PDB file of C-alpha atoms in Angstrom:
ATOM      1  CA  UNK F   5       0.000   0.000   0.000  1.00 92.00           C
ATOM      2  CA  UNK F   6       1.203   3.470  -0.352  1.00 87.00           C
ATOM      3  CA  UNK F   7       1.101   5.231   2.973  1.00 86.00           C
ATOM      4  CA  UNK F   8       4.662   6.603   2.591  1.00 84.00           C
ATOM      5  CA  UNK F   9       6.432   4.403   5.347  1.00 85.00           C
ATOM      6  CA  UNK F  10       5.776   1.737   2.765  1.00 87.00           C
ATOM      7  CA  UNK F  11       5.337   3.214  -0.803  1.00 87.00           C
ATOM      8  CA  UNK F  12       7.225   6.558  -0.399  1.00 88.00           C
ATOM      9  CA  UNK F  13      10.652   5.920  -1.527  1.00 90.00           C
ATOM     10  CA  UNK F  14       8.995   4.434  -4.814  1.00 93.00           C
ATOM     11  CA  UNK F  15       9.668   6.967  -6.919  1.00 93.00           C
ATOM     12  CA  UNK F  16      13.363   7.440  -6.011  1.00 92.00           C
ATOM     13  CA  UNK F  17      14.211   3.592  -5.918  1.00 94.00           C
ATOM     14  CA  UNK F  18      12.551   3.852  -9.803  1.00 94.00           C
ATOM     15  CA  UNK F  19      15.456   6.083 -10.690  1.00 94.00           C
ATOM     16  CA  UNK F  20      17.997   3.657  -9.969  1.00 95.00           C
ATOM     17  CA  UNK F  21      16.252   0.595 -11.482  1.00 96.00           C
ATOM     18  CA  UNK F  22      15.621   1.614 -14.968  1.00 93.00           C
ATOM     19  CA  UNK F  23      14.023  -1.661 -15.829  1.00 93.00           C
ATOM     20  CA  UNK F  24      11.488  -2.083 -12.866  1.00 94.00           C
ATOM     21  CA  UNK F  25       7.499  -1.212 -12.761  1.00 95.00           C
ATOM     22  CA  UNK F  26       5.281  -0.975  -9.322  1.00 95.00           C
ATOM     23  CA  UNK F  27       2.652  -3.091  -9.086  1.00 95.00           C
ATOM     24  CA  UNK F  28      -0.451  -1.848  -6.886  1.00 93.00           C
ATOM     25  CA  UNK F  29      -3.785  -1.270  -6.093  1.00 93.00           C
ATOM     26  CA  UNK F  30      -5.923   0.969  -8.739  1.00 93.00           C
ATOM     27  CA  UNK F  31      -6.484   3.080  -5.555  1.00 92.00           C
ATOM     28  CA  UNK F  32      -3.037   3.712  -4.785  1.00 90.00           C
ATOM     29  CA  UNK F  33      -1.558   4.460  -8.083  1.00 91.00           C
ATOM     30  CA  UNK F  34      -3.036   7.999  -8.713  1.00 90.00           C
ATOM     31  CA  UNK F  35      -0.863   8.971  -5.308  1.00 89.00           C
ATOM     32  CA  UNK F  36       2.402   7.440  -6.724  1.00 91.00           C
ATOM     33  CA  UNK F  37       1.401   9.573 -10.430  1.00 91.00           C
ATOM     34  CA  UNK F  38       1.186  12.459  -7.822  1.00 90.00           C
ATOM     35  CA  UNK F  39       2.074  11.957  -4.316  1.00 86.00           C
ATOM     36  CA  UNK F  40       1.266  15.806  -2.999  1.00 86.00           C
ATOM     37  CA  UNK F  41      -1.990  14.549  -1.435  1.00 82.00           C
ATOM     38  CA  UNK F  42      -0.422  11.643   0.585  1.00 79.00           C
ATOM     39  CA  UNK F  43       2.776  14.687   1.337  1.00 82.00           C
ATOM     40  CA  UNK F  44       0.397  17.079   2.427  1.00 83.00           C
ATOM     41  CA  UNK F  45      -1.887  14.153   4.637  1.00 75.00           C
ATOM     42  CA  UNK F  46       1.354  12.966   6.448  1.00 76.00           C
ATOM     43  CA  UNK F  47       2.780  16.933   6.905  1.00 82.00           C
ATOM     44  CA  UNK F  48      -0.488  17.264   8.775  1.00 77.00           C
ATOM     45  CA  UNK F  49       0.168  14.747  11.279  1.00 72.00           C
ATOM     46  CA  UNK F  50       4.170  14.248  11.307  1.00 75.00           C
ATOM     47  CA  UNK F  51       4.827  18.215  10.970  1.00 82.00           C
ATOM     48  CA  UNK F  52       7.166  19.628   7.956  1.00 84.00           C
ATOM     49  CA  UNK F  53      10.484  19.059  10.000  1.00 85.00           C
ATOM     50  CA  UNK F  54       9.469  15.439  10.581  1.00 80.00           C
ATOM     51  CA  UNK F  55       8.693  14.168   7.190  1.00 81.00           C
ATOM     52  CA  UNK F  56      11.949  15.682   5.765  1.00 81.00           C
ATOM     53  CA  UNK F  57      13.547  13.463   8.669  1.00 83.00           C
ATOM     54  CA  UNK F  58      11.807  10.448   8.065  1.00 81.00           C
ATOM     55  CA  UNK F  59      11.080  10.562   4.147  1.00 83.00           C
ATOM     56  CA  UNK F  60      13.261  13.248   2.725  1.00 83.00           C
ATOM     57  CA  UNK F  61      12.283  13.661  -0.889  1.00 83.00           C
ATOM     58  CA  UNK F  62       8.949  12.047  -2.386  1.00 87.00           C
ATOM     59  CA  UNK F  63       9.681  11.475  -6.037  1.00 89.00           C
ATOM     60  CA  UNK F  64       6.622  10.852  -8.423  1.00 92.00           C
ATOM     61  CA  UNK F  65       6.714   8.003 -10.403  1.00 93.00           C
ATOM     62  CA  UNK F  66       6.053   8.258 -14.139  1.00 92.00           C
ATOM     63  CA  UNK F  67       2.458   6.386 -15.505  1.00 92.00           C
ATOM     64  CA  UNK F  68       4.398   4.239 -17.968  1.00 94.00           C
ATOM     65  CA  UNK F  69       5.440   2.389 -15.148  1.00 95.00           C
ATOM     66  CA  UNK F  70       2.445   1.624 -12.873  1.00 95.00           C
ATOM     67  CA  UNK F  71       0.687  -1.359 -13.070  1.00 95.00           C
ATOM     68  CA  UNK F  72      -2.990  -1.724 -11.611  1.00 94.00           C
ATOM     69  CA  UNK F  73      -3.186  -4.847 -10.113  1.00 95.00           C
ATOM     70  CA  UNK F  74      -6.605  -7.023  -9.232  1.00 96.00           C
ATOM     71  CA  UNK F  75      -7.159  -9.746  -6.641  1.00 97.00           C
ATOM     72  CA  UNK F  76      -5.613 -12.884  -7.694  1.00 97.00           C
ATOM     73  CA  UNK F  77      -3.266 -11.634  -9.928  1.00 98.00           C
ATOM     74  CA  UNK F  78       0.028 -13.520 -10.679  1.00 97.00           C
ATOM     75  CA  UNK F  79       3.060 -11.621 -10.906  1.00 96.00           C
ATOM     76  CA  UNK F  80       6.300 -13.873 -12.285  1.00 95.00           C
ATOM     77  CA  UNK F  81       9.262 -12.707 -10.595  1.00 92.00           C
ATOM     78  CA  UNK F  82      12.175 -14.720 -12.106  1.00 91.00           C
ATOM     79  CA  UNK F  83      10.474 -17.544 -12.347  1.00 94.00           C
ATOM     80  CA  UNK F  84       8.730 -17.357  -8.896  1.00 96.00           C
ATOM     81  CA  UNK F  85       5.019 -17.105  -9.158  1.00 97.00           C
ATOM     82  CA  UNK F  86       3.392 -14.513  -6.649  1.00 98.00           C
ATOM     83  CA  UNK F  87      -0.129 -14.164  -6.043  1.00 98.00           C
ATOM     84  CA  UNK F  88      -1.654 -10.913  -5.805  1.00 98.00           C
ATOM     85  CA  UNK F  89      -4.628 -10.504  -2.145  1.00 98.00           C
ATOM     86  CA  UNK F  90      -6.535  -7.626  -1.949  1.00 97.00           C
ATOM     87  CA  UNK F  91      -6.482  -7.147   2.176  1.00 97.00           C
ATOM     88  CA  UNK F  92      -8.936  -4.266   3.223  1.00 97.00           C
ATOM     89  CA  UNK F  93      -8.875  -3.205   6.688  1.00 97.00           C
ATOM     90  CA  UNK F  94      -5.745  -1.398   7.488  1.00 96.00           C
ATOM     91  CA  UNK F  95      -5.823   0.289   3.819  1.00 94.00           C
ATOM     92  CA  UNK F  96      -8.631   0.089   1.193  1.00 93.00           C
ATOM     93  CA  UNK F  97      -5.634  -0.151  -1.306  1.00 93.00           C
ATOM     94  CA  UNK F  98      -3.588  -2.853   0.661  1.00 95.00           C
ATOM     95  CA  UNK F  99      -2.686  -6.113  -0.974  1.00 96.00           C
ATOM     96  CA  UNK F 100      -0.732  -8.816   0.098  1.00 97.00           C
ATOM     97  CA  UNK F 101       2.047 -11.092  -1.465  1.00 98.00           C
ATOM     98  CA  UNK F 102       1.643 -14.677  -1.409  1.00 98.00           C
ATOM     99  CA  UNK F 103       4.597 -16.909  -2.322  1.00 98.00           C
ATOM    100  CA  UNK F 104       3.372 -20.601  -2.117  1.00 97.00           C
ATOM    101  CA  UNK F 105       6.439 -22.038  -3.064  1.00 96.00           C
ATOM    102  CA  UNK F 106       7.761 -21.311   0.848  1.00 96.00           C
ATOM    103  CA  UNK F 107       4.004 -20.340   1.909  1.00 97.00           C
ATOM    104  CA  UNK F 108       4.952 -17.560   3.055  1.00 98.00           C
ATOM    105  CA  UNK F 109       3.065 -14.477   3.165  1.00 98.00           C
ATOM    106  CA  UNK F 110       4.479 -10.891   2.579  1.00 98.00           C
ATOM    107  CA  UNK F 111       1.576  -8.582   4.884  1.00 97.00           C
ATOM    108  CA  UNK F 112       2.474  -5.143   4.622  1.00 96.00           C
ATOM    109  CA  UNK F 113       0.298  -4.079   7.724  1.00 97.00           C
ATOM    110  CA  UNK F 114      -2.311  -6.471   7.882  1.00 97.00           C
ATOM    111  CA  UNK F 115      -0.695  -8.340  10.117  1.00 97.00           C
ATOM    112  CA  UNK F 116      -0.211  -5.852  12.516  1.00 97.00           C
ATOM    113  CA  UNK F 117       3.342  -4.588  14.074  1.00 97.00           C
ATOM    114  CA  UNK F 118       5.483  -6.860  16.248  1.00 98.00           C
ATOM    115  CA  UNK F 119       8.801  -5.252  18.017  1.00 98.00           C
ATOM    116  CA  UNK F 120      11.478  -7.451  18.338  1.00 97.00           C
ATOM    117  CA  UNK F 121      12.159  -5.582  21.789  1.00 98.00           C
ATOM    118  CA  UNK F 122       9.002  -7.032  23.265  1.00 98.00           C
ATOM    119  CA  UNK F 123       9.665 -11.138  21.880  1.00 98.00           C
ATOM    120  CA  UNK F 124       9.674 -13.459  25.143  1.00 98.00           C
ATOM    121  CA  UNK F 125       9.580 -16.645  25.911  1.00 97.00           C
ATOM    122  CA  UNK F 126       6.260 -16.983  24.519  1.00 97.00           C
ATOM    123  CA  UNK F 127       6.964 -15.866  21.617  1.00 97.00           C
ATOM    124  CA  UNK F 128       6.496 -12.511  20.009  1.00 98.00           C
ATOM    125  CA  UNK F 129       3.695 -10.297  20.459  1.00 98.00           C
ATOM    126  CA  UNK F 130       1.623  -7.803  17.798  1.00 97.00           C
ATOM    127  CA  UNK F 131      -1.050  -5.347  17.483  1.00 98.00           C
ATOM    128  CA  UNK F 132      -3.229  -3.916  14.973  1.00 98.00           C
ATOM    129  CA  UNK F 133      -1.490  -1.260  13.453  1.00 96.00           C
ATOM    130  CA  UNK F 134      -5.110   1.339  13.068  1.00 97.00           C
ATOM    131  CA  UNK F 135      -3.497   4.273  11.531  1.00 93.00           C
ATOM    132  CA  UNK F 136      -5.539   6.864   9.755  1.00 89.00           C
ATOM    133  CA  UNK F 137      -7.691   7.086   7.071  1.00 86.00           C
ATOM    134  CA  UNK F 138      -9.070   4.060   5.700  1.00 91.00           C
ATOM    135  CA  UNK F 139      -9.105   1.942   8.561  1.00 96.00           C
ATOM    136  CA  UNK F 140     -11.840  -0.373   8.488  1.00 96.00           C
ATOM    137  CA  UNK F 141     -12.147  -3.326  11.538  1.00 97.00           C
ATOM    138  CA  UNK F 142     -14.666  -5.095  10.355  1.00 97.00           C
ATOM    139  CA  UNK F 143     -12.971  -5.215   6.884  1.00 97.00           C
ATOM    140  CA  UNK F 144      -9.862  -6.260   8.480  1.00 98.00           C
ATOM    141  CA  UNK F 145     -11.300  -9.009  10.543  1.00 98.00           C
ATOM    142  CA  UNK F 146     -12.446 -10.852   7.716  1.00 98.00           C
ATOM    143  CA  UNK F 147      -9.340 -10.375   5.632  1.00 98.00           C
ATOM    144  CA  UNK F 148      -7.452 -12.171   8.665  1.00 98.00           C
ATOM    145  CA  UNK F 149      -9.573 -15.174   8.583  1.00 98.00           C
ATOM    146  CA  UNK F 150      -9.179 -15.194   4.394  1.00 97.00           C
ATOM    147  CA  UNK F 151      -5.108 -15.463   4.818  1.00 98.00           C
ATOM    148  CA  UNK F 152      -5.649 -18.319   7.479  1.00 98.00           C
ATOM    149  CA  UNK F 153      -7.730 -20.197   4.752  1.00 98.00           C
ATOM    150  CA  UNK F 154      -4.042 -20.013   2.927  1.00 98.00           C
ATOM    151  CA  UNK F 155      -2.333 -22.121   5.939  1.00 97.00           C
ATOM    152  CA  UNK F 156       0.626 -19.949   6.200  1.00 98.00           C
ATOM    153  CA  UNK F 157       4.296 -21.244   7.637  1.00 98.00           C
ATOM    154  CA  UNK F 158       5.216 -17.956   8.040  1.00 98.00           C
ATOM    155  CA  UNK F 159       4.360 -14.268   7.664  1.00 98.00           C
ATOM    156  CA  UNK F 160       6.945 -11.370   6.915  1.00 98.00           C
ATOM    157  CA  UNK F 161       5.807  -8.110   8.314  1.00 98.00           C
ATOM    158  CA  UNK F 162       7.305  -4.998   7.079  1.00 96.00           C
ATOM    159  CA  UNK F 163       7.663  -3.965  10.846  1.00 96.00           C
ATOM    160  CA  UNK F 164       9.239  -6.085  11.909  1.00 97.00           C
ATOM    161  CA  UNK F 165      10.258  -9.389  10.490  1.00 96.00           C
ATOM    162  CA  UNK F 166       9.391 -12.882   9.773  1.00 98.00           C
ATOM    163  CA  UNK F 167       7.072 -14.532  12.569  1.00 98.00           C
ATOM    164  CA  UNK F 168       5.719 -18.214  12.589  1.00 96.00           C
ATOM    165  CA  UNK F 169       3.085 -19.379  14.632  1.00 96.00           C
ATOM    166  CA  UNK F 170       0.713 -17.717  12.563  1.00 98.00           C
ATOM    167  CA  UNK F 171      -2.094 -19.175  14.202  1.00 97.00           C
ATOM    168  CA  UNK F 172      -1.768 -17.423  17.381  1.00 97.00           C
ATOM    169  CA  UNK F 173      -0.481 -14.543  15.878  1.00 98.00           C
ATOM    170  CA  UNK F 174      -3.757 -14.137  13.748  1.00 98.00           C
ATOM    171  CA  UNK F 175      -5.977 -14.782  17.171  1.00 97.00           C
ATOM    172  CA  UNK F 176      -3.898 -12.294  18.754  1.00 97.00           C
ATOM    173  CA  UNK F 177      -4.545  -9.908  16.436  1.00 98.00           C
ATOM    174  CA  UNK F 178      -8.450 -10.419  15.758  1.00 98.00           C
ATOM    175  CA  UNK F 179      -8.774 -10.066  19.764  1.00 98.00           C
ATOM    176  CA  UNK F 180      -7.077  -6.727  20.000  1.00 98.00           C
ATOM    177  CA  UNK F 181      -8.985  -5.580  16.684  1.00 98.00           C
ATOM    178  CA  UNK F 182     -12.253  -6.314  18.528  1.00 98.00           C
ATOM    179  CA  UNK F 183     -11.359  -4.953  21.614  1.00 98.00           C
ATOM    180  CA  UNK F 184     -10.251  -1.233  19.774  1.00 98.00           C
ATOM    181  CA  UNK F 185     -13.369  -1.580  18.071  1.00 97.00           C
ATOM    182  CA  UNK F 186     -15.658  -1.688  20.798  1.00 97.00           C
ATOM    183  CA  UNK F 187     -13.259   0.816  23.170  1.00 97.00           C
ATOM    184  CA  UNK F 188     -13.275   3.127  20.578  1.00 97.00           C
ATOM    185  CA  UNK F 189     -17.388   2.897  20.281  1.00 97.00           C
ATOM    186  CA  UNK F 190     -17.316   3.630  23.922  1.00 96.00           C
ATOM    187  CA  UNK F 191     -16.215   7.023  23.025  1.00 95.00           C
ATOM    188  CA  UNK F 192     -18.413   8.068  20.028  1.00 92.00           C
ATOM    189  CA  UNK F 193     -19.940  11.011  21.780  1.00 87.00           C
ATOM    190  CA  UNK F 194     -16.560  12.311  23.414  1.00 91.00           C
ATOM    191  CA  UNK F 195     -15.525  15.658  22.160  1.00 91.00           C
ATOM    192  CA  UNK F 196     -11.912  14.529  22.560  1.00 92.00           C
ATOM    193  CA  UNK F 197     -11.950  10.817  21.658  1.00 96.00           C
ATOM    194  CA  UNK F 198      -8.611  10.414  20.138  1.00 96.00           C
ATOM    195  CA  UNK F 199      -7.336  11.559  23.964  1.00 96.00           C
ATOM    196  CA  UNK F 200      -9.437   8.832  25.726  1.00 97.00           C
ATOM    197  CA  UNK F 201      -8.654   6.216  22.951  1.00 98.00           C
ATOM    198  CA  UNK F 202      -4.892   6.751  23.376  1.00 98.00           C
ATOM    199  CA  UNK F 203      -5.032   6.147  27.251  1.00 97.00           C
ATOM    200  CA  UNK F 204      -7.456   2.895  26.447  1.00 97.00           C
ATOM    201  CA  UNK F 205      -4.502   1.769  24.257  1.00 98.00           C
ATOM    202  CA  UNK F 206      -1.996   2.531  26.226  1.00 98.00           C
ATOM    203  CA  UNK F 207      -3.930   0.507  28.985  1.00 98.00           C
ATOM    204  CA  UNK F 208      -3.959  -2.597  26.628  1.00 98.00           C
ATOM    205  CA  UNK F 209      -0.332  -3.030  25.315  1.00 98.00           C
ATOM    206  CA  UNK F 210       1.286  -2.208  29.005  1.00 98.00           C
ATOM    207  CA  UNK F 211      -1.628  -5.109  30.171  1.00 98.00           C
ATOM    208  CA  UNK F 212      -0.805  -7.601  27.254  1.00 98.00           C
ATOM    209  CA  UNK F 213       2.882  -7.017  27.209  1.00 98.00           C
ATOM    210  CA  UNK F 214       2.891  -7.480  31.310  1.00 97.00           C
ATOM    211  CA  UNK F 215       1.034 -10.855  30.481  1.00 98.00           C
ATOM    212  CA  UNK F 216       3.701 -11.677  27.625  1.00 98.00           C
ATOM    213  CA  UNK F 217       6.511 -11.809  30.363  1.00 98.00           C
ATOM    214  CA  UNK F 218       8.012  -8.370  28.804  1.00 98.00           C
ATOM    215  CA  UNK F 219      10.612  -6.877  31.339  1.00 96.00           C
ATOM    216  CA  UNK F 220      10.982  -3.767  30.054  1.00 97.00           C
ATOM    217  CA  UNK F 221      10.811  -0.861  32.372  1.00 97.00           C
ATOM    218  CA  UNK F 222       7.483   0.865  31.907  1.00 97.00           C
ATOM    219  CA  UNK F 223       8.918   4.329  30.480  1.00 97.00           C
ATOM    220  CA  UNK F 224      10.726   2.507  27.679  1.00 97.00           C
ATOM    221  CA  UNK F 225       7.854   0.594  26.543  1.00 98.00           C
ATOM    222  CA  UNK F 226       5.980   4.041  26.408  1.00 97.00           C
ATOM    223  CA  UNK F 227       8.702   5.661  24.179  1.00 97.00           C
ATOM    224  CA  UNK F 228       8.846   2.281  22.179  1.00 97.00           C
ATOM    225  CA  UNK F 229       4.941   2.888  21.431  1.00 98.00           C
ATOM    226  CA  UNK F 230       4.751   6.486  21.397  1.00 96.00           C
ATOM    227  CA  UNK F 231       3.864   6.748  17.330  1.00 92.00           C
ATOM    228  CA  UNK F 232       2.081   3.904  17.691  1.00 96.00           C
ATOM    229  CA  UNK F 233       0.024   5.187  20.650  1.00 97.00           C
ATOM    230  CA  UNK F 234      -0.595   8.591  18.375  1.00 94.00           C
ATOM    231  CA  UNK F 235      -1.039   7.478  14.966  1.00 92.00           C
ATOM    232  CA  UNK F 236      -3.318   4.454  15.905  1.00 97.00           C
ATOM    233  CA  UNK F 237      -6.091   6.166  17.973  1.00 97.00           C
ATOM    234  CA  UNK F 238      -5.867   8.925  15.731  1.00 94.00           C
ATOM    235  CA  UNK F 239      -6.672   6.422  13.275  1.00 95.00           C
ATOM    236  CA  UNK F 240      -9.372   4.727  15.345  1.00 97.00           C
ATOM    237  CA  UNK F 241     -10.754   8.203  16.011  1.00 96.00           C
ATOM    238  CA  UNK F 242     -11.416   8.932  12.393  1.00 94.00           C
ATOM    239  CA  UNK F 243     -13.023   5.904  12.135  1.00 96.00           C
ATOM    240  CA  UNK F 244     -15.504   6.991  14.601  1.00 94.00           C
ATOM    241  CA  UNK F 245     -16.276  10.662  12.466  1.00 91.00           C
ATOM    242  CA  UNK F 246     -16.530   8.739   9.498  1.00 90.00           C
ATOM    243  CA  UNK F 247     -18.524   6.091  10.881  1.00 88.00           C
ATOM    244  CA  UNK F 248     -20.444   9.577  12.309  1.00 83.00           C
ATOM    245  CA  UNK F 249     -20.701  11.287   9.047  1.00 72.00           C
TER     246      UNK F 249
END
């Protein structure tokens, strides 16, 4: 998908592979042909500063080399066949990669975000990653249960990493998409509910990650989540206006 931690250094990796073309969503390629809308969308929540830190330059990426891609599509890369899943949930545009030659699946962010920081003993732990604007839980529940119908070995999240035991993974992550759902309904009539959402979250991950064994000292498992804790009940709270409109 093309929320810019993902799909914004398109444009300038395109300059040094001459022969390559991006494959994505029909929704996502008019913001690679002109990214100024996704710019101006993360400058609004990141601050000017901030983007240049994170993203520096945002380089548009000619038509001739887009490719609109549909559900089921198979892409050969070298040989390797790919097959193309529209995922809605986290992103209307959001696909993910399925490789059944290792049966592995490539997820983007519908698999949610797992630290490495906060693996244990039991394994590692994830949450839904509900950052603004398309976030849809319902959506995203359902597109959970389609990639377990695939019988993954493993999944490879783009933050952070390749994680087996899919199966409790994916029940992980259904439970804490449920329970932001219905916390975040709790607050529908708030007229701050981004504020109360944050400290529900915040409640949850210090609860689960207590439960997970995690030893970290409280104050660095804050800073670890501090985006997190913003962007995703900013993200939950415009779910609620739009839901509202």
């Amino acid at each position: 998908h093309v929320h810019l931690d993902h799909g914004g250094g398109t444009g300038a990796l395109l300059r040094e592979l001459p022969n390559a073309r991006v494959v994505l969503h029909p929704r996502g390629a008019p913001h690679l042909r002109d990214p100024a809308k996704l710019v101006a969308g993360s400058t609004a929540i990141y601050g000017a500063a901030k983007m240049r830190e994170m993203f520096g330059e945002i380089v548009a990426v000619p038509d001739a080399r887009l490719v609109e891609s549909h559900d089921g599509m198979q892409v050969d890369l070298a040989g390797r066949q790919l097959t193309l899943l529209h995922t809605p949930g986290h992103a209307l545009h959001h696909y993910c990669v399925w490789d059944p030659a290792s049966r592995g699946l490539f997820t983007g962010d519908t698999f949610g975000i797992s630290y490495r920081e906060f693996d244990t003993a039991n394994g590692a732990y994830l949450f839904a990653t509900t950052t603004p604007v398309q976030l849809d839980p319902d959506a995203w529940l359902a597109t959970v249960d389609r990639l377990l119908e695939l019988d993954p070995s493993h999944v490879y999240l783009t933050h952070f990493g390749r994680l087996g035991d899919v199966r409790r993974l994916a029940m992980t992550l259904k439970h804490d998409l449920r329970r932001v759902r219905e916390q975040a309904l709790k607050h529908a009539g708030d007229p701050d509910p981004q504020a109360a959402i944050r400290r529900r979250l915040e409640v949850n991950y210090l609860g689960d990650l207590e439960a997970h064994g995690v030893s970290l000292a409280r104050a660095q498992i804050l800073e670890l989540l501090r985006m997190d804790l913003d962007l995703n009940s900013e993200g939950l709270a415009t779910w609620l206006r739009r839901r509202q409109a």
